[in-house]
C-alpha atoms as an extended CHARMM CRD file, in Angstrom:
* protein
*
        91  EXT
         1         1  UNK       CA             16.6010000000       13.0720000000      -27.8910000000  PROA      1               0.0000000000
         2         2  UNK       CA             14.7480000000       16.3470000000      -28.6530000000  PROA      2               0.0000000000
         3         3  UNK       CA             15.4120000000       19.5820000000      -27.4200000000  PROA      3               0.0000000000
         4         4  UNK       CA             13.1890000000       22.4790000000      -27.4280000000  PROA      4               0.0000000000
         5         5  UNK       CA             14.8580000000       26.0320000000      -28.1810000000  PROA      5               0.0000000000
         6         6  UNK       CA             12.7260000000       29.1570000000      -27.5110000000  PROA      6               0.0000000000
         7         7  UNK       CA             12.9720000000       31.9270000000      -29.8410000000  PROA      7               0.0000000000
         8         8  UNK       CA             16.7440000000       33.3100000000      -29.1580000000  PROA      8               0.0000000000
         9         9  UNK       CA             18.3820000000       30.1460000000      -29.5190000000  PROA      9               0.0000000000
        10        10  UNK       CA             18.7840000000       28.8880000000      -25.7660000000  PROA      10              0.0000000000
        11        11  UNK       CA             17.8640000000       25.6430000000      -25.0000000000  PROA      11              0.0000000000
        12        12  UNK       CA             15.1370000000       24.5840000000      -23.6730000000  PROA      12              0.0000000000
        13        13  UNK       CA             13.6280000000       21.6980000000      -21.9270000000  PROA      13              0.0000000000
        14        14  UNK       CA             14.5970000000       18.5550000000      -22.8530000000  PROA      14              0.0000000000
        15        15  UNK       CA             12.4530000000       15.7730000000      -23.6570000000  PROA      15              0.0000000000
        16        16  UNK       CA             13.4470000000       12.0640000000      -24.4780000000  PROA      16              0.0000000000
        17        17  UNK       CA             11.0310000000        9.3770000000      -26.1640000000  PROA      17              0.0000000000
        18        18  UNK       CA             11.2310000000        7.3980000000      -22.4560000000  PROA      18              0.0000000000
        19        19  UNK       CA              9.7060000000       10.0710000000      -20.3820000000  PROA      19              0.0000000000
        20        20  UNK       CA              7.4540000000       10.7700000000      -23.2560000000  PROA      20              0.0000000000
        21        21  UNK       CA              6.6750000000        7.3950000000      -23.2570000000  PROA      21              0.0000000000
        22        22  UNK       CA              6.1550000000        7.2590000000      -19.0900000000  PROA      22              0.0000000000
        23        23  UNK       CA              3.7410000000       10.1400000000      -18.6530000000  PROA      23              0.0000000000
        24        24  UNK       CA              0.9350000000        8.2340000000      -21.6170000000  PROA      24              0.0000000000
        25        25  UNK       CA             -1.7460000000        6.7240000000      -19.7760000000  PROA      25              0.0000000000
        26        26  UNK       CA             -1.3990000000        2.9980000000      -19.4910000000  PROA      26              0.0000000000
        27        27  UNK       CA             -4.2810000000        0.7750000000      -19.4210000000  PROA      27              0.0000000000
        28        28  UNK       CA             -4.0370000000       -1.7610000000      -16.3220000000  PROA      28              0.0000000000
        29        29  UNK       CA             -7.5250000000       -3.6570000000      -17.2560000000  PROA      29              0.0000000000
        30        30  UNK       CA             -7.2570000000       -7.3320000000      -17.3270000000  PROA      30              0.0000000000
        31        31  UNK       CA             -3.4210000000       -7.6270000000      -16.4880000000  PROA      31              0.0000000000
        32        32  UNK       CA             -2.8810000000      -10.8520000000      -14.2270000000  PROA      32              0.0000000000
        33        33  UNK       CA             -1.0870000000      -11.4110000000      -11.0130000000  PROA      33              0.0000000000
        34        34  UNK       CA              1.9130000000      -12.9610000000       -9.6740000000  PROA      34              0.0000000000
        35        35  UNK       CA              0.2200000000      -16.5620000000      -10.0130000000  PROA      35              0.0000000000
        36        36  UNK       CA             -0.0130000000      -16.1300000000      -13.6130000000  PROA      36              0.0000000000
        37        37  UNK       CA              3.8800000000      -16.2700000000      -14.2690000000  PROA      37              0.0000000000
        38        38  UNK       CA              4.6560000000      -18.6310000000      -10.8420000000  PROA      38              0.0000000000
        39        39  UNK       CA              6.4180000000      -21.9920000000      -12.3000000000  PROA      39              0.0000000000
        40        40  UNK       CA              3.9800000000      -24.7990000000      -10.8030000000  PROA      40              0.0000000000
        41        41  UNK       CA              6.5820000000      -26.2970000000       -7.5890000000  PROA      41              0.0000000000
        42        42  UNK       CA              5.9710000000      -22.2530000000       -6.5040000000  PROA      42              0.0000000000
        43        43  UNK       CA              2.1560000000      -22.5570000000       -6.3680000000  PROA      43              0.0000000000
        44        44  UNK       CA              1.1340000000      -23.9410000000       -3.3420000000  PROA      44              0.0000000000
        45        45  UNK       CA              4.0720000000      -21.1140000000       -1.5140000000  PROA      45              0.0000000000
        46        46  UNK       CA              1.7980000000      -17.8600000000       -3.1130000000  PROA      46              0.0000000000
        47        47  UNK       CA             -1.6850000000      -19.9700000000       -2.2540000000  PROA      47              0.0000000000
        48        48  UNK       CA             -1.6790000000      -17.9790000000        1.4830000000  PROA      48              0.0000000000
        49        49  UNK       CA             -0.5360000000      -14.7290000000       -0.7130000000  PROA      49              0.0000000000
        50        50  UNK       CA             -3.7290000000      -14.8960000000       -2.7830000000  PROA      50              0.0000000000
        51        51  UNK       CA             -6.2170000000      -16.0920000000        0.0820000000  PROA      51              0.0000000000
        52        52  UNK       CA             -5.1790000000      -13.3910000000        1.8430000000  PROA      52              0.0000000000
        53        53  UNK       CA             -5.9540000000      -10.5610000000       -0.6620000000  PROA      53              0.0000000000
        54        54  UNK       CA             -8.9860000000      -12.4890000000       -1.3190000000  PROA      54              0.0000000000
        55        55  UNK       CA            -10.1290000000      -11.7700000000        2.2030000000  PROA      55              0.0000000000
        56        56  UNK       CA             -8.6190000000       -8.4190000000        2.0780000000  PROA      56              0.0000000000
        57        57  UNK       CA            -11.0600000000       -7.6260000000       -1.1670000000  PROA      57              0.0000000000
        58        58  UNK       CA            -13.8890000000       -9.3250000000        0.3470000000  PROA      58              0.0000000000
        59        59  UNK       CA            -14.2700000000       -8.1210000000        4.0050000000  PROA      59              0.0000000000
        60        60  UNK       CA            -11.2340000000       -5.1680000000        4.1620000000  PROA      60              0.0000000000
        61        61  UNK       CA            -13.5890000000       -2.3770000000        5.3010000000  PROA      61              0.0000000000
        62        62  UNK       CA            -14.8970000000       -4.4300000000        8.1770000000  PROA      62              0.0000000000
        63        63  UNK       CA            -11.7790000000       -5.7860000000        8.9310000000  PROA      63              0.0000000000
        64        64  UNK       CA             -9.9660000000       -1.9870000000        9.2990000000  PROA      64              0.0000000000
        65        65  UNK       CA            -13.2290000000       -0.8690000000       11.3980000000  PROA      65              0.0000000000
        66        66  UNK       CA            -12.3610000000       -3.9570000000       13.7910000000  PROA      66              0.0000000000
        67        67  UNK       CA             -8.8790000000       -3.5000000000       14.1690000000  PROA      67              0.0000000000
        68        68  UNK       CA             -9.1450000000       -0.0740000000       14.7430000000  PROA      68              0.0000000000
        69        69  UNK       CA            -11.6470000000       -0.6020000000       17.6350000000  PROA      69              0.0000000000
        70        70  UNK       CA             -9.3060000000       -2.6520000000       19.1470000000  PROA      70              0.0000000000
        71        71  UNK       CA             -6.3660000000       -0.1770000000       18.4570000000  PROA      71              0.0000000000
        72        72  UNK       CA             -8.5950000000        2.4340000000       20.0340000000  PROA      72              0.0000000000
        73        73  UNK       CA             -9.1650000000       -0.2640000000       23.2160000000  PROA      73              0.0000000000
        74        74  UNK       CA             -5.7160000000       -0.8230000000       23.4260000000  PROA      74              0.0000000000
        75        75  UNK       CA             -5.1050000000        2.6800000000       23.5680000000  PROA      75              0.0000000000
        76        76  UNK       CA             -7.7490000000        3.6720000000       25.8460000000  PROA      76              0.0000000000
        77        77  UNK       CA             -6.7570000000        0.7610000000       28.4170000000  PROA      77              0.0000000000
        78        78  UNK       CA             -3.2130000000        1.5820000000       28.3050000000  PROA      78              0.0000000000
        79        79  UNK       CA             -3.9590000000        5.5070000000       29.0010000000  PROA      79              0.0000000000
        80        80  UNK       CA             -6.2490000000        4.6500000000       31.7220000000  PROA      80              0.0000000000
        81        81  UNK       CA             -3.5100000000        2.0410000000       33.3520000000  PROA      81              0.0000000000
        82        82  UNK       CA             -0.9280000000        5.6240000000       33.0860000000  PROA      82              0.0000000000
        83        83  UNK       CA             -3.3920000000        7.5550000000       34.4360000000  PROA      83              0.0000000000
        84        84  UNK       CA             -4.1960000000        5.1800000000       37.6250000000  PROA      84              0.0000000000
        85        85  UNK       CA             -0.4830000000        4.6710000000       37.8480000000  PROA      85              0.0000000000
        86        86  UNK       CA              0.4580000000        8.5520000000       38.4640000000  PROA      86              0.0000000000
        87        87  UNK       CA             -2.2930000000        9.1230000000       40.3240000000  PROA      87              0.0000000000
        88        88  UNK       CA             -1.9020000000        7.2090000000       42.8470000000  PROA      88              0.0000000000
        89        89  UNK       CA              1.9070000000        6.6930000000       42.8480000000  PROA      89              0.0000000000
        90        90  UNK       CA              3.4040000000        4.1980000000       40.5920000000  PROA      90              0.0000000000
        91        91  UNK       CA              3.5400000000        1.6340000000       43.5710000000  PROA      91              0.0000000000
């Protein structure tokens, strides 16, 4: 562990080789997944795991836009159905 002084002898911050260490870039390019280190009896378990990212990294944009449309619908229709139902009474 280092530790910084300034110039009358109080210390300083201090810094240690780990959070030195943590705050270097590190370079994520090329590291595998989870199906890289899976013995092979696990395999066909994380097989729905990686078709679904697969479909999240092939239509994900498309897929939020829909379900957000039909959040919005949901929404929308369940407002209306409060409105209708305090307008008119509740029954």
């Amino acid at each position: 562990m280092k530790t910084d002084e300034d110039e009358t002898g109080e210390p300083g911050t201090t810094v240690t080789s780990a959070e030195a260490a943590a705050e270097e870039h590190v370079d994520s390019e090329g590291v595998g997944n989870l199906g890289d280190i899976l013995p092979d009896p696990l395999k066909p378990l994380y097989r729905p795991v990686e078709d679904f990212y697969a479909f999240r990294e092939t239509h994900g944009e498309t897929y939020v836009s829909i379900m957000e449309g039909i959040v919005a619908l949901a929404l929308t229709g369940g407002y209306v159905w409060w409105l209708f139902l305090f307008l008119t009474g509740g029954g």
